[in-house]
XYZ file of C-alpha atoms in Angstrom:
164
model
C -17.208 -9.162 -16.588
C -18.238 -5.900 -14.977
C -15.386 -3.823 -13.539
C -15.791 -2.674 -9.945
C -16.269 1.011 -9.327
C -13.637 2.577 -7.080
C -14.290 5.236 -4.473
C -11.728 7.662 -3.090
C -11.496 10.965 -1.221
C -8.402 13.151 -0.868
C -6.009 10.668 0.728
C -4.280 7.602 -0.735
C -5.522 5.519 2.196
C -9.169 6.332 1.437
C -9.169 4.186 -1.747
C -11.969 1.600 -1.751
C -11.709 -0.896 -4.594
C -12.399 -4.282 -3.013
C -15.366 -6.108 -1.557
C -13.757 -6.342 1.883
C -12.414 -3.207 3.550
C -8.651 -2.891 3.595
C -7.101 -2.883 7.056
C -5.200 0.237 5.960
C -8.223 2.451 5.230
C -8.280 5.859 6.868
C -11.467 7.372 8.301
C -12.510 8.721 4.883
C -12.061 5.269 3.382
C -14.166 3.748 6.154
C -16.914 6.267 5.472
C -16.825 5.509 1.744
C -16.777 1.746 2.164
C -19.530 1.494 4.754
C -21.507 4.340 3.194
C -21.648 2.294 -0.008
C -23.282 -0.407 2.106
C -25.873 2.067 3.349
C -24.512 2.240 6.888
C -24.192 5.358 9.031
C -21.035 6.271 10.914
C -22.520 5.060 14.192
C -23.498 1.757 12.594
C -20.103 1.012 11.082
C -18.273 1.996 14.265
C -20.549 -0.416 16.153
C -19.807 -3.196 13.660
C -16.070 -2.634 14.131
C -16.649 -3.638 17.752
C -16.533 -7.208 16.437
C -12.745 -6.740 16.383
C -13.061 -7.591 20.078
C -13.564 -11.205 19.011
C -10.973 -13.741 18.011
C -7.271 -14.356 18.223
C -4.213 -13.817 16.073
C -1.138 -15.923 15.509
C 1.994 -14.734 17.220
C 5.517 -15.896 16.519
C 6.124 -16.560 20.213
C 7.327 -20.132 20.738
C 7.096 -20.827 16.990
C 9.523 -23.623 16.026
C 12.579 -22.395 14.118
C 11.656 -24.628 11.188
C 8.386 -22.727 10.832
C 10.061 -19.340 11.181
C 12.315 -20.225 8.238
C 9.366 -21.354 6.103
C 6.161 -19.783 7.408
C 3.613 -22.092 5.801
C -0.133 -22.188 6.287
C 0.290 -25.417 8.271
C 2.708 -23.679 10.657
C 0.315 -20.785 11.147
C -2.683 -23.056 11.736
C -0.780 -25.084 14.337
C 0.835 -22.062 15.980
C 1.652 -22.720 19.623
C 0.407 -19.310 20.777
C -2.791 -17.599 19.695
C -3.326 -14.249 21.358
C -6.509 -12.185 21.584
C -6.591 -9.059 19.450
C -7.994 -6.886 22.199
C -9.999 -8.615 24.888
C -9.170 -10.972 27.683
C -12.377 -12.749 26.598
C -11.944 -13.213 22.832
C -15.002 -15.476 22.559
C -17.483 -12.940 23.952
C -18.474 -9.662 22.324
C -18.380 -6.661 24.638
C -17.463 -3.000 24.612
C -13.894 -3.797 25.700
C -12.664 -2.958 22.190
C -13.861 0.639 22.530
C -12.476 1.037 26.045
C -9.091 -0.247 24.852
C -9.148 2.112 21.848
C -9.562 5.061 24.205
C -6.878 3.674 26.496
C -4.556 3.437 23.469
C -5.480 6.999 22.444
C -4.543 8.203 25.936
C -1.255 6.275 25.569
C -1.989 4.079 28.571
C -1.810 0.600 27.023
C 0.954 -1.813 27.916
C 3.201 -3.299 25.247
C 1.400 -6.303 23.753
C -1.922 -5.456 25.418
C -3.750 -4.845 22.126
C -3.267 -5.644 18.458
C -5.077 -2.900 16.586
C -5.073 -2.503 12.827
C -4.939 0.928 11.145
C -8.727 1.090 10.675
C -9.188 0.683 14.430
C -6.873 3.594 15.123
C -8.514 5.703 12.385
C -11.777 5.659 14.325
C -10.295 6.995 17.546
C -8.201 9.756 15.971
C -11.095 11.074 13.850
C -13.263 13.384 15.992
C -16.426 12.528 14.077
C -15.982 8.803 14.689
C -14.398 9.096 18.127
C -17.699 10.303 19.591
C -19.167 6.855 18.836
C -16.098 5.102 20.235
C -16.622 7.102 23.438
C -20.355 6.390 23.483
C -19.837 2.640 23.142
C -16.953 2.615 25.636
C -19.228 4.205 28.228
C -22.256 1.990 27.624
C -22.144 -1.680 26.744
C -25.916 -1.679 26.237
C -25.654 1.208 23.729
C -22.977 -0.752 21.872
C -24.957 -4.012 21.896
C -28.093 -2.274 20.660
C -26.274 -0.410 17.869
C -24.313 -3.518 16.881
C -27.418 -5.718 16.685
C -29.293 -3.126 14.648
C -26.374 -2.474 12.273
C -25.669 -6.173 11.796
C -29.316 -6.877 11.036
C -29.399 -3.966 8.588
C -26.322 -5.319 6.847
C -27.747 -8.834 6.624
C -31.190 -7.684 5.479
C -29.963 -5.184 2.920
C -29.475 -5.854 -0.728
C -25.887 -4.617 -0.611
C -24.199 -7.826 -1.676
C -24.611 -7.077 -5.364
C -22.408 -6.223 -8.304
C -23.767 -2.687 -8.187
C -22.151 -2.044 -4.808
C -18.855 -0.956 -6.407
């Protein structure tokens, strides 16, 4: 079986050695991972806007029996599922980028967002932050870039063993 090639820059958190990006990647790791897929910085920042979708399990109102033994069944039947970012977790929008900038300005309320380290990496890196700002200002710019990047990803021949 062919061993995957690893990519890494100067930081420990830039290590790319899996087929899915680690939630802990720094901005260099994001560049390496998505660059290996043939995507530009603007394209991968746009794709990260999909983090606006969906919900996560919270331990609020979780029965004590589940807290003692956190099984898959408990997580799947969790009483409270909260959106990661948006008040509309079933609709893609540029809310994710506006909330990233709000977080960066330290104006978010406790529990308002649930960012992962890769989200934060994009807003603290000046080279990536310019795209966060662009998409926060213009939903149509985000939608256009997202659609184009997603189509490029789907159409490309990047899902191969040669990727890593």
